[in-house]
Amino acid sequence: MKKPSCTMAKHLNVWLLNTAVLGVGILLLITAIIACSSPLDTQDSTDEKPTDISGLLTYKEVSSQGFMGGSVLYNPDNPASGQVTPGATIATRLGFVTSAYVGNDQHTYTDLPEKAQYGTILISAADSHSVSFTYKAYSPQGNIITNTNHTVTLNNPIDINGDGSPDIIYQTPKRKRNGFENAVYLTFISSQEKLTTSMFAVLANQYKRGAYPNGIIGINPDGRFIVNKYDANTTSRAVISGLRKGDIVVDSIAGKYQRIMSTLLGPGARAVSDMELEDIESSTRTISFRFTDEEFTEGYTVEHLFSVLPPVIKNTYQESTLETLNLILENKDLIVTVSQTTATPIPNDIFPEVTAQIASLTADELIQLNRTFLQETYPHVCPEFINPNEGFTQVIPLASFIYGDFDSVDQIHKRDSRNAIRAASFSEYDMQRKQIKAQFNTYKEVYSKKVEINGNNKFANGVKVTLDNSFLKIGVKSAFSNTWGNVSGTIEGAAYINVDVYNDINVSFNKSVTLFSFNSSINIPVINCGPIVLNINLGMGASVPASFGFSFPMTLNNGELGFTGLYGAGVGAQIDYGVKWKKVWIITLPVPYVNTSGRSWKVENTAYYIGAAPSSISAGFNNAYIAVSPSINGTIGANISGVIGGGIGIEHGIEQRIDLAYASPTLTGTATTTAFAKLNAHIKVGIDGIPVIGFIGFKKDFDLVPPIRNELRKAVIFRKNM
């Protein structure tokens, strides 16, 4: 037999990728509609028109959406059950990737976030034959750089951003769903050959109640619905129609993804019960491509599939039974025989090369080939194969998400460490404090605790302390992308503390007090942004101890001690994974490859001010001191879609002390600032359901700042004649 060429291998790979079959793992799923195992709610929750929000959107709002590759739909029988309706706005992300060759006609792809173009599509008209819309694109500065009108007609792709690559196509799906028999999909086109990606995000806030139409977040490239388990910001189950086995449910309360496994009929709109779901990361079933009884539900029958096969096959096998269909899967001549009477999905130019390899396939490889061939040739009568072991990165092979503001987009994947501790006068301190506040504002604030002690709070006779404008805030920001097997993400957390202490003292006094103390685990609700879920967990503490010592009576009015600081760290990781194939056809024996990397950076910014000038002292004054030591400690952890997780451990504080010495007639104040710090972080990645590879993951720890205690500054801050 003639040895297959490298060109043939490329053609075969292209055909199999187009049918969404990658090795043993990336497989088409069974279409099965969920039945009513719980009380029906036939009230259509999507009988409402979207509000036009296109004029209110900004670059920041659009770019912070959770994007995915795939499709949105128009349903002529019930337009409100789809995202493509007049007046609806859909966010877009048109991106570019780089490609790296890894051998054997295989490549890895890396997203280029700095080149992504964010925009919106505003639907003006839609029917079963075309969709008209206005496309707007934004610059990172927030300016509208593109504002064009387009009409996409059935099966005719169009380029909306002028880069020469098609971005959108309007087409009917291969498989029908109950209630969506006449639906048409607006599909966002991504191309590994042209190194472009096209993603979308449905904007739920344009709909009444903030609910996605029919609960549908989007449709993945395999045609599976990605739906919400709960209505927006509630614990009420979303009412959804048209679901099938294999569809994915996003649990925004538990922060996880589940797969619908029920195969019972259910044409009405209803909520999905937990009995019909399984977590997508929990299944480790053995995969078989043979037909099973449970697949022939929801209108699929063994007899119907057998009846459409060519007469020569029916005459050979005669009986329309499940056993017969599985015997047909073992037939080496199946593809050639069917192709003599029926149009097949294999392109004519590579058909001879595909069939030439059949004799060299193993029995299992032949069954996989024939099963894929039948479900692509007869999509209306042959159930799809469902891979029960697929994880998030297989279900949504293209995804992008940014939470918070990064200094510049290219720093999502590369960021310099920062370490700055500054002392200042009050005016300089106030300026630095504003800069630190602006830096914290680039984070998404997830927790805030304010503390105030009014001046009437006396810790002892003659001592009054005011704690004003004092608070602890926690912020998080993260980024995530999945690009055909390249997964990368960053997680950054920071604690922001501000303490302003004012003292009025007229006493001979020695005392240590705690002005403020806090230590707690903090429950943060799951953050759900389209197909992305972000879980955050916090365990934070803060304290502000103070001590005062005056051996002799002294009067100090409006003593001021100001402190503000931002402390945190960031961690990032990247994984490339895939399969190099020994043979020219990609279902044959693979050699997996996995490349991983981790990185980290730290954030330490401090500004402080100490000012205290006693207005009077006793003649016998010898010495005195005032000290305040604000500090924070705790952990900030986050997990993105169950794939990338990171944690940050923070211990940071500054002891600020003023010592007063009197040598008649001059009182001298000396300020000493001592810092203590410890900062560590870790990143972990776990990806399951990868074809052939199965599970991959790694964890890396970073000791960013080992335990230290340093005297930062000791300086005379005033001399005053008394």
XYZ file of C-alpha atoms in Angstrom:
722
model
C 0.000 0.000 0.000
C 1.239 3.478 -0.868
C 2.566 5.364 2.114
C 0.355 8.420 2.857
C 1.952 11.778 2.158
C 2.358 14.730 4.581
C -0.056 16.689 2.374
C -2.578 13.923 2.787
C -2.104 14.090 6.545
C -2.874 17.791 6.486
C -6.051 17.287 4.438
C -7.187 14.545 6.777
C -6.557 16.682 9.810
C -8.539 19.539 8.302
C -11.513 17.280 7.559
C -11.542 15.778 11.022
C -11.161 19.146 12.713
C -14.096 20.410 10.682
C -16.169 17.512 12.036
C -14.977 18.342 15.577
C -13.217 14.996 16.040
C -9.761 15.312 17.532
C -8.254 11.937 18.424
C -10.142 9.911 20.930
C -11.423 12.879 22.833
C -12.916 15.808 20.914
C -16.101 14.225 19.732
C -19.586 15.151 18.650
C -22.284 14.712 21.256
C -25.601 12.866 21.282
C -28.607 15.108 20.750
C -31.328 14.269 23.228
C -34.048 16.491 24.666
C -34.601 16.588 28.399
C -37.937 15.282 29.637
C -40.184 16.565 32.388
C -38.962 14.716 35.433
C -39.937 17.712 37.539
C -43.074 19.853 37.440
C -43.386 21.727 34.171
C -43.337 25.476 33.935
C -44.481 26.222 30.413
C -44.420 29.976 30.937
C -41.966 31.388 28.409
C -39.539 33.509 30.398
C -38.265 35.271 27.285
C -41.433 36.961 25.990
C -39.789 40.354 26.164
C -37.878 42.631 23.812
C -34.360 43.813 24.601
C -33.679 47.399 25.581
C -31.354 49.232 23.215
C -28.208 49.778 25.286
C -25.797 50.173 22.376
C -25.400 53.908 22.928
C -24.578 53.449 26.618
C -21.796 50.897 26.244
C -18.133 51.800 26.738
C -14.918 50.038 25.817
C -14.410 49.039 29.446
C -17.873 47.512 29.749
C -17.565 45.592 26.492
C -14.023 44.307 27.067
C -14.876 42.998 30.558
C -17.422 40.484 29.261
C -16.910 36.728 29.247
C -16.452 35.815 25.576
C -16.769 32.458 23.843
C -16.546 31.067 20.331
C -19.578 29.551 18.643
C -23.016 30.836 17.741
C -26.123 32.761 18.734
C -29.498 31.972 17.196
C -32.578 33.377 15.492
C -35.791 31.417 16.063
C -38.580 32.479 13.663
C -41.161 30.468 15.624
C -40.363 32.328 18.867
C -37.929 35.221 18.267
C -37.697 36.062 21.970
C -36.108 32.651 22.666
C -32.996 33.642 20.712
C -30.346 36.321 20.933
C -30.706 37.499 17.319
C -33.697 39.849 17.469
C -34.115 43.457 16.310
C -32.818 45.841 18.962
C -30.487 43.292 20.564
C -26.820 44.121 21.133
C -24.125 41.437 21.094
C -20.571 42.166 22.280
C -17.777 40.992 19.989
C -14.085 40.207 20.348
C -12.154 39.824 17.093
C -8.687 38.549 17.893
C -5.441 37.259 16.514
C -3.220 34.361 17.558
C 0.326 33.210 16.950
C 1.167 29.698 15.872
C 4.117 27.533 16.880
C 4.934 24.333 14.992
C 5.476 21.326 17.269
C 6.029 18.652 14.640
C 3.962 16.123 12.708
C 1.724 18.801 11.209
C 0.680 20.001 14.689
C 0.700 23.558 16.050
C -0.036 25.386 19.274
C -1.898 28.693 19.260
C -1.433 31.626 21.625
C -3.905 34.497 21.924
C -2.577 38.043 21.469
C -4.716 40.124 23.844
C -3.026 43.398 22.874
C -4.346 42.976 19.315
C -7.927 42.073 20.215
C -10.602 44.406 18.868
C -13.692 44.811 21.037
C -16.982 45.985 19.632
C -20.728 45.454 19.400
C -23.303 44.256 16.910
C -26.708 45.961 17.049
C -29.333 43.861 15.244
C -31.646 45.970 13.074
C -33.502 43.210 11.185
C -33.588 39.413 11.144
C -35.464 36.659 9.341
C -34.741 33.119 8.183
C -32.697 34.324 5.215
C -30.583 37.227 6.498
C -29.560 39.404 9.428
C -28.811 43.124 9.224
C -26.795 44.919 11.886
C -24.539 47.831 12.750
C -20.990 46.965 13.822
C -19.079 49.298 16.136
C -15.481 48.794 17.212
C -13.724 50.617 20.051
C -10.153 51.695 20.638
C -8.669 51.021 24.098
C -9.041 54.757 24.715
C -12.799 54.368 24.302
C -13.191 55.955 20.877
C -15.415 54.403 18.219
C -13.046 53.528 15.365
C -15.489 51.564 13.193
C -19.200 52.161 12.593
C -20.461 50.172 9.602
C -23.691 48.522 8.465
C -23.778 44.918 7.240
C -26.201 42.271 6.033
C -25.236 38.609 6.200
C -27.280 36.227 4.061
C -27.695 32.489 4.405
C -24.458 30.539 3.909
C -22.474 33.611 2.804
C -19.753 34.578 5.313
C -18.754 38.229 5.688
C -15.755 40.192 6.980
C -16.866 42.962 9.341
C -13.528 44.444 10.452
C -11.789 44.653 7.076
C -8.878 42.308 7.799
C -9.703 40.050 4.855
C -10.862 37.114 6.991
C -14.542 36.163 7.337
C -15.892 36.817 10.827
C -19.570 35.775 10.676
C -21.748 33.311 8.772
C -25.525 32.720 8.906
C -26.484 29.064 8.534
C -28.930 26.375 9.611
C -27.630 23.838 12.138
C -27.123 20.202 11.159
C -29.380 18.932 13.933
C -32.800 20.199 14.955
C -34.065 20.825 18.471
C -37.605 20.720 19.818
C -39.003 24.229 19.627
C -36.095 25.316 17.423
C -36.841 23.276 14.293
C -36.527 26.353 12.049
C -33.750 28.125 13.939
C -30.839 29.729 12.090
C -27.439 30.255 13.727
C -25.299 33.390 13.500
C -21.884 31.771 13.829
C -18.657 33.574 14.705
C -15.860 32.211 12.516
C -12.384 31.440 13.868
C -9.580 30.082 11.709
C -6.400 28.291 12.680
C -5.155 28.681 9.116
C -5.645 32.479 9.110
C -4.748 32.830 12.808
C -7.907 34.730 13.673
C -10.558 34.291 16.337
C -14.085 35.643 16.496
C -15.950 35.512 19.804
C -19.145 36.933 21.263
C -20.842 37.708 24.561
C -24.591 38.011 25.053
C -25.357 41.086 27.185
C -27.919 39.972 29.735
C -28.455 43.462 31.178
C -30.400 44.539 28.074
C -33.181 42.097 28.978
C -35.784 42.577 31.656
C -34.739 40.796 34.861
C -31.180 40.527 33.456
C -31.880 37.007 32.202
C -30.432 35.476 29.039
C -33.018 34.691 26.321
C -34.303 31.183 27.092
C -31.412 30.941 29.572
C -28.939 30.474 26.700
C -25.505 32.032 27.235
C -24.349 30.813 23.836
C -23.917 27.791 21.582
C -20.493 26.150 21.454
C -18.801 25.066 18.186
C -20.192 21.540 18.612
C -23.746 22.912 18.675
C -24.328 22.440 22.380
C -26.336 24.985 24.336
C -24.443 26.653 27.204
C -27.207 27.666 29.626
C -27.640 29.198 33.069
C -28.893 26.996 35.871
C -30.372 29.957 37.731
C -32.003 33.213 36.727
C -29.776 36.240 37.143
C -28.986 37.186 40.755
C -31.515 34.700 42.154
C -31.717 31.132 43.402
C -34.668 30.446 41.080
C -34.006 27.845 38.402
C -33.979 29.172 34.844
C -36.828 27.942 32.633
C -35.357 26.674 29.359
C -36.679 24.909 26.266
C -34.953 22.885 23.548
C -32.344 21.227 25.750
C -30.615 18.011 24.740
C -28.309 15.495 26.289
C -24.786 16.879 26.283
C -25.761 20.525 26.774
C -23.770 22.374 29.434
C -25.271 24.066 32.494
C -23.399 26.851 34.306
C -24.083 26.729 38.045
C -23.501 30.335 39.097
C -24.087 29.573 42.785
C -21.754 26.589 43.194
C -19.344 27.984 40.596
C -19.119 24.870 38.438
C -20.171 23.328 35.132
C -22.540 20.418 34.676
C -23.548 18.252 31.733
C -27.136 17.232 30.987
C -27.282 13.438 30.928
C -31.034 12.820 30.732
C -32.362 11.361 27.477
C -36.096 11.642 28.200
C -38.384 13.597 25.916
C -39.534 17.018 27.049
C -40.676 19.537 24.451
C -41.818 22.182 26.956
C -39.859 24.913 28.690
C -38.836 23.978 32.214
C -36.097 23.966 34.795
C -33.511 21.176 34.804
C -33.369 19.000 37.917
C -30.152 17.944 39.646
C -30.963 14.310 38.877
C -30.407 15.076 35.186
C -26.970 16.635 35.687
C -23.407 15.571 36.368
C -20.330 17.688 37.010
C -18.250 17.805 33.838
C -14.993 17.229 35.707
C -16.223 14.187 37.660
C -16.773 11.644 34.890
C -14.094 9.042 34.095
C -16.087 6.616 31.995
C -14.646 4.208 29.473
C -15.282 5.433 25.945
C -16.854 3.178 23.320
C -17.995 4.318 19.892
C -20.507 1.525 19.459
C -24.201 2.349 19.448
C -26.145 1.852 22.694
C -29.875 1.547 23.456
C -29.998 4.837 25.406
C -28.849 6.804 22.378
C -31.972 5.927 20.402
C -34.419 8.261 22.110
C -35.863 11.686 21.289
C -37.014 10.576 17.857
C -33.948 8.559 16.918
C -34.689 4.891 16.157
C -32.585 1.971 15.045
C -35.095 1.204 12.289
C -34.958 4.734 10.855
C -31.151 4.795 10.700
C -31.036 1.347 9.111
C -33.653 2.348 6.549
C -31.580 5.190 5.049
C -28.529 3.029 4.391
C -27.843 1.930 0.799
C -29.765 -1.169 -0.397
C -26.596 -3.218 -0.718
C -25.896 -2.780 3.000
C -29.495 -3.506 4.013
C -29.504 -6.629 1.832
C -26.275 -7.805 3.410
C -27.340 -7.337 7.043
C -31.141 -7.595 6.622
C -32.187 -7.092 10.279
C -32.643 -3.585 11.674
C -31.341 -4.225 15.176
C -28.810 -2.555 17.454
C -26.485 -5.497 17.002
C -26.711 -5.070 13.224
C -25.740 -1.386 13.421
C -22.683 -2.243 15.501
C -21.686 -4.919 12.992
C -21.964 -2.303 10.247
C -19.502 -0.121 12.175
C -16.935 -2.907 11.694
C -17.354 -2.878 7.905
C -14.209 -1.637 6.123
C -16.183 -0.884 2.958
C -18.887 1.225 4.655
C -17.595 4.647 3.567
C -17.024 3.625 -0.044
C -20.400 1.866 -0.269
C -22.398 4.770 1.183
C -20.552 7.298 -0.970
C -21.698 5.566 -4.142
C -25.317 6.610 -3.490
C -25.141 9.452 -0.941
C -23.233 12.738 -0.689
C -20.717 12.485 2.145
C -18.987 15.112 4.324
C -15.513 14.039 3.159
C -14.262 16.507 0.524
C -13.802 14.952 -2.918
C -10.162 16.009 -3.198
C -9.097 13.995 -0.141
C -11.649 11.171 -0.323
C -9.258 8.696 -2.016
C -6.563 9.386 0.569
C -8.950 8.852 3.469
C -10.291 5.557 2.168
C -6.790 4.341 1.297
C -5.886 4.203 4.988
C -8.817 2.125 6.149
C -7.016 -1.183 5.680
C -4.291 -0.115 8.123
C -6.632 0.943 10.951
C -7.162 -1.064 14.109
C -10.635 -2.393 14.888
C -11.336 0.394 17.384
C -10.080 3.071 14.998
C -12.299 1.702 12.226
C -15.357 1.788 14.499
C -14.584 5.399 15.439
C -14.163 6.362 11.784
C -17.395 4.699 10.668
C -19.404 6.099 13.594
C -18.174 9.631 12.837
C -18.890 9.128 9.149
C -22.488 7.969 9.756
C -23.402 10.794 12.150
C -22.010 13.391 9.752
C -23.665 11.823 6.689
C -27.076 11.233 8.320
C -27.317 13.901 11.065
C -31.133 13.773 11.213
C -31.380 10.044 11.909
C -28.023 9.100 13.477
C -27.420 10.157 17.095
C -24.179 11.941 17.831
C -21.577 10.353 20.021
C -21.147 12.116 23.371
C -17.814 12.078 25.128
C -18.698 11.919 28.848
C -15.177 12.870 29.908
C -14.799 16.289 28.294
C -13.731 19.152 30.557
C -14.271 22.882 30.337
C -11.480 23.549 27.848
C -12.980 20.991 25.453
C -16.541 22.232 25.847
C -15.512 25.851 25.225
C -12.347 25.676 23.086
C -12.316 29.453 22.571
C -12.854 31.738 25.562
C -11.585 35.067 26.878
C -12.223 36.976 30.103
C -10.742 40.045 31.819
C -11.784 41.009 35.358
C -10.420 44.352 36.522
C -8.128 46.823 34.761
C -4.595 45.898 33.750
C -1.972 48.601 33.269
C -1.836 47.641 29.607
C -3.318 44.694 27.822
C 0.029 43.103 26.979
C 0.815 42.879 30.692
C -1.910 40.309 31.134
C 0.744 37.749 30.212
C 3.892 39.604 31.264
C 4.167 41.961 34.185
C 7.153 43.461 35.972
C 7.506 43.200 39.737
C 6.982 46.391 41.719
C 8.353 47.295 45.116
C 8.131 50.827 46.508
C 8.095 52.188 50.060
C 7.976 55.938 50.402
C 8.118 58.387 53.292
C 6.714 61.887 52.837
C 5.584 65.136 54.335
C 1.847 65.483 54.713
C 1.324 67.095 51.297
C 3.534 64.468 49.686
C 1.829 61.774 51.715
C -1.569 62.944 50.492
C -0.341 62.856 46.899
C 1.088 59.373 47.311
C -2.084 58.232 49.028
C -4.128 59.325 46.020
C -1.803 57.429 43.701
C -2.161 54.261 45.765
C -5.921 54.664 45.757
C -5.876 54.994 41.957
C -3.823 51.826 41.732
C -6.308 49.957 43.901
C -9.117 51.187 41.679
C -7.725 49.006 38.874
C -8.885 46.028 40.933
C -12.457 44.875 41.304
C -13.325 45.587 44.927
C -14.759 42.441 46.504
C -14.671 43.421 50.191
C -14.595 46.610 52.254
C -14.619 47.261 55.995
C -14.583 50.789 57.429
C -13.575 51.630 60.990
C -14.162 54.892 62.818
C -13.454 55.913 66.408
C -14.756 59.345 67.316
C -12.877 61.775 69.474
C -15.116 61.162 72.480
C -13.681 57.690 72.868
C -11.196 58.020 75.710
C -8.691 55.267 76.402
C -7.755 56.958 79.664
C -8.316 60.275 81.340
C -6.640 62.928 79.290
C -6.171 60.735 76.185
C -8.482 60.947 73.202
C -7.940 59.051 69.945
C -9.782 59.617 66.701
C -9.616 56.955 63.978
C -10.885 58.622 60.799
C -10.945 57.616 57.132
C -9.686 54.189 58.121
C -10.583 51.051 56.212
C -9.511 47.713 54.809
C -10.425 46.804 51.233
C -9.716 43.704 49.178
C -9.444 43.753 45.399
C -9.025 41.064 42.770
C -8.311 41.081 39.058
C -7.773 38.231 36.651
C -7.531 37.294 33.001
C -8.172 33.994 31.262
C -8.014 32.666 27.727
C -8.446 29.280 26.102
C -7.292 29.077 22.497
C -7.502 25.614 20.929
C -5.462 23.938 23.613
C -3.455 26.903 24.871
C -4.735 27.884 28.305
C -3.341 30.931 30.062
C -4.488 32.984 32.988
C -3.486 35.400 35.708
C -4.884 36.022 39.160
C -3.930 39.041 41.235
C -5.105 40.050 44.675
C -4.365 43.042 46.843
C -5.220 44.342 50.291
C -5.608 48.096 50.620
C -5.433 49.649 54.066
C -5.683 53.278 55.146
C -5.352 54.509 58.744
C -5.510 58.114 59.933
C -4.978 58.540 63.672
C -5.406 61.812 65.570
C -4.337 62.140 69.204
C -5.118 64.707 71.890
C -3.121 64.081 75.038
C -2.844 66.022 78.277
C -1.578 63.608 80.837
C 1.267 61.722 82.349
C 0.442 58.378 80.797
C 1.735 54.966 79.711
C -0.682 52.671 77.920
C -0.967 50.247 75.002
C -4.295 49.911 73.240
C -5.698 48.262 70.138
C -7.537 50.828 68.095
C -8.887 48.284 65.633
C -8.711 44.515 65.191
C -10.363 42.284 62.617
C -9.852 38.670 61.566
C -12.344 36.646 59.590
C -13.061 34.345 56.676
C -15.060 36.261 54.103
C -17.654 34.651 51.900
C -17.685 36.110 48.381
C -20.535 35.048 46.054
C -19.506 33.367 42.804
C -18.877 35.883 40.018
C -20.543 34.710 36.810
C -19.726 36.433 33.516
C -21.261 34.613 30.574
C -19.609 31.190 30.261
C -16.919 32.079 32.833
C -17.225 31.584 36.592
C -14.829 33.174 39.061
C -14.637 31.839 42.619
C -12.965 34.048 45.231
C -12.150 33.115 48.821
C -10.727 35.444 51.420
C -9.315 35.076 54.882
C -8.184 38.491 56.044
C -7.174 40.244 59.207
C -6.067 43.723 60.169
C -5.096 45.426 63.376
C -3.995 48.866 64.540
C -2.271 48.662 67.931
C -1.053 51.896 69.510
C 1.030 52.759 72.530
C 1.683 56.036 74.329
C 4.290 56.806 76.988
C 4.689 60.113 78.787
C 6.710 60.106 82.001
C 5.656 63.643 82.861
C 2.596 65.745 82.096
C 2.496 66.974 78.507
C -0.088 68.520 76.236
C -0.243 67.355 72.572
C -2.982 68.705 70.354
C -3.916 67.164 66.988
C -1.083 64.681 66.775
C -1.333 63.091 63.345
C -0.242 59.667 62.111
C -1.256 58.712 58.579
C -0.645 55.403 56.849
C -1.853 53.942 53.573
C -0.639 50.846 51.788
C -1.399 48.442 48.969
C 0.022 44.942 49.298
C -0.517 42.010 47.075
C 0.786 39.716 44.413
C -0.071 38.258 41.077
C 0.430 34.797 39.655
C 0.072 33.541 36.136
C 0.288 30.271 34.282
C 0.211 28.930 30.761
C -0.314 25.431 29.411
C 0.002 24.252 25.830
C -1.386 20.816 25.236
C -2.252 18.684 22.258
C -1.431 15.502 20.420
C 1.176 14.679 17.828
C 0.021 11.824 15.655
C 2.314 9.013 14.568
C 0.161 8.136 11.587
C -1.301 10.431 9.004
C -4.844 10.087 10.255
C -5.448 11.680 13.595
C -7.420 8.935 15.302
C -4.395 6.662 15.342
C -1.837 6.196 18.092
C -0.930 9.556 19.621
C 2.002 10.989 21.498
C 0.688 13.769 23.760
C 2.655 16.905 24.492
C 2.272 19.297 27.404
C 4.233 22.482 28.077
C 3.660 24.453 31.278
C 4.993 27.669 32.756
C 4.273 29.781 35.833
C 5.226 33.283 36.893
C 4.588 35.797 39.659
C 4.916 39.440 40.662
C 4.434 41.452 43.817
C 2.833 44.754 44.741
C 4.167 46.721 47.711
C 3.303 50.389 47.888
C 3.327 52.347 51.126
C 2.905 55.989 52.036
C 2.967 57.290 55.579
C 3.117 60.531 57.533
C 4.012 61.239 61.122
C 3.496 64.630 62.660
C 3.304 65.532 66.344
C 4.462 68.764 67.957
C 3.447 69.175 71.634
C 2.092 72.594 72.505
C 3.296 72.471 76.094
C 5.315 70.266 78.431
C 6.103 70.313 82.122
C 9.348 71.749 83.281
C 10.521 68.323 84.370
C 9.840 66.631 81.068
C 12.334 63.902 80.270
C 11.092 61.752 77.388
C 7.961 60.466 75.704
C 6.865 58.393 72.717
C 3.889 57.652 70.530
C 3.723 54.511 68.364
C 1.112 53.148 65.977
C 1.546 49.868 64.069
C -1.125 49.169 61.442
C -0.832 45.736 59.820
C -2.710 43.287 57.629
C -2.518 39.549 57.148
C -4.420 36.875 55.346
C -4.986 35.057 52.090
C -6.669 35.923 48.817
C -7.578 33.002 46.572
C -9.369 32.716 43.250
C -10.282 30.063 40.713
C -11.308 30.659 37.099
C -13.793 28.156 35.648
C -12.229 25.314 37.609
C -9.136 25.492 35.393
C -6.690 28.015 36.858
C -6.449 28.820 40.540
C -4.134 31.002 42.549
C -3.529 32.053 46.122
C -1.702 34.910 47.774
C -0.525 35.064 51.382
C 0.061 38.534 52.828
C 1.607 39.751 56.079
C 2.553 43.392 56.032
C 2.757 46.255 58.463
C 4.674 49.304 59.569
C 5.507 50.451 63.083
C 5.564 54.231 63.232
C 7.104 55.687 66.366
C 7.857 59.218 67.509
C 10.329 59.750 70.340
C 10.393 63.124 72.062
C 13.519 64.443 73.822
C 13.728 67.783 75.674
C 16.885 69.774 76.271
C 15.906 73.241 77.382
C 14.683 75.143 75.558
C 14.347 72.747 72.569
C 12.037 69.791 72.123
C 13.200 67.366 69.431
C 10.967 64.823 67.746
C 12.533 61.781 66.049
C 10.482 59.458 63.875
C 11.414 55.832 63.311
C 9.666 53.652 60.763
C 10.107 49.886 60.812
C 8.503 47.585 58.278
C 7.742 43.901 58.613
C 6.568 41.856 55.657
C 6.003 38.400 54.259
C 4.489 37.674 50.866
C 3.983 34.376 49.068
C 1.841 33.071 46.259
C 0.979 29.921 44.354
C -0.599 29.061 41.037
C -2.197 25.765 40.040
C -3.726 24.538 36.824
C -5.833 21.452 36.365
C -7.395 20.517 33.038
C -9.414 17.357 32.600
C -11.035 15.622 29.653
C -8.208 16.266 27.185
C -8.162 13.852 24.242
C -5.843 10.937 24.974
C -3.898 12.951 27.564
C -6.746 12.872 30.101
C -5.770 15.112 33.030
C -2.870 17.540 33.164
C -1.984 19.984 35.847
C 0.783 21.591 37.825
C 1.303 23.748 40.881
C 4.045 26.229 41.574
C 4.844 28.143 44.748
C 6.512 31.556 44.890
C 8.253 32.995 47.955
C 8.012 36.622 46.887
C 9.056 38.354 50.112
C 10.615 36.197 52.837
C 9.904 37.219 56.438
C 11.743 40.495 57.056
C 11.830 43.308 59.584
C 13.675 46.399 58.409
C 14.154 49.864 59.857
C 13.205 51.981 56.884
C 13.884 55.418 58.198
C 14.930 57.306 61.297
C 14.881 61.069 61.076
C 14.286 64.224 63.085
C 10.872 65.541 62.156
C 10.798 68.711 64.266
C 12.687 70.908 66.680
C 10.637 73.329 68.717
C 11.578 75.860 71.347
C 9.212 75.464 74.303
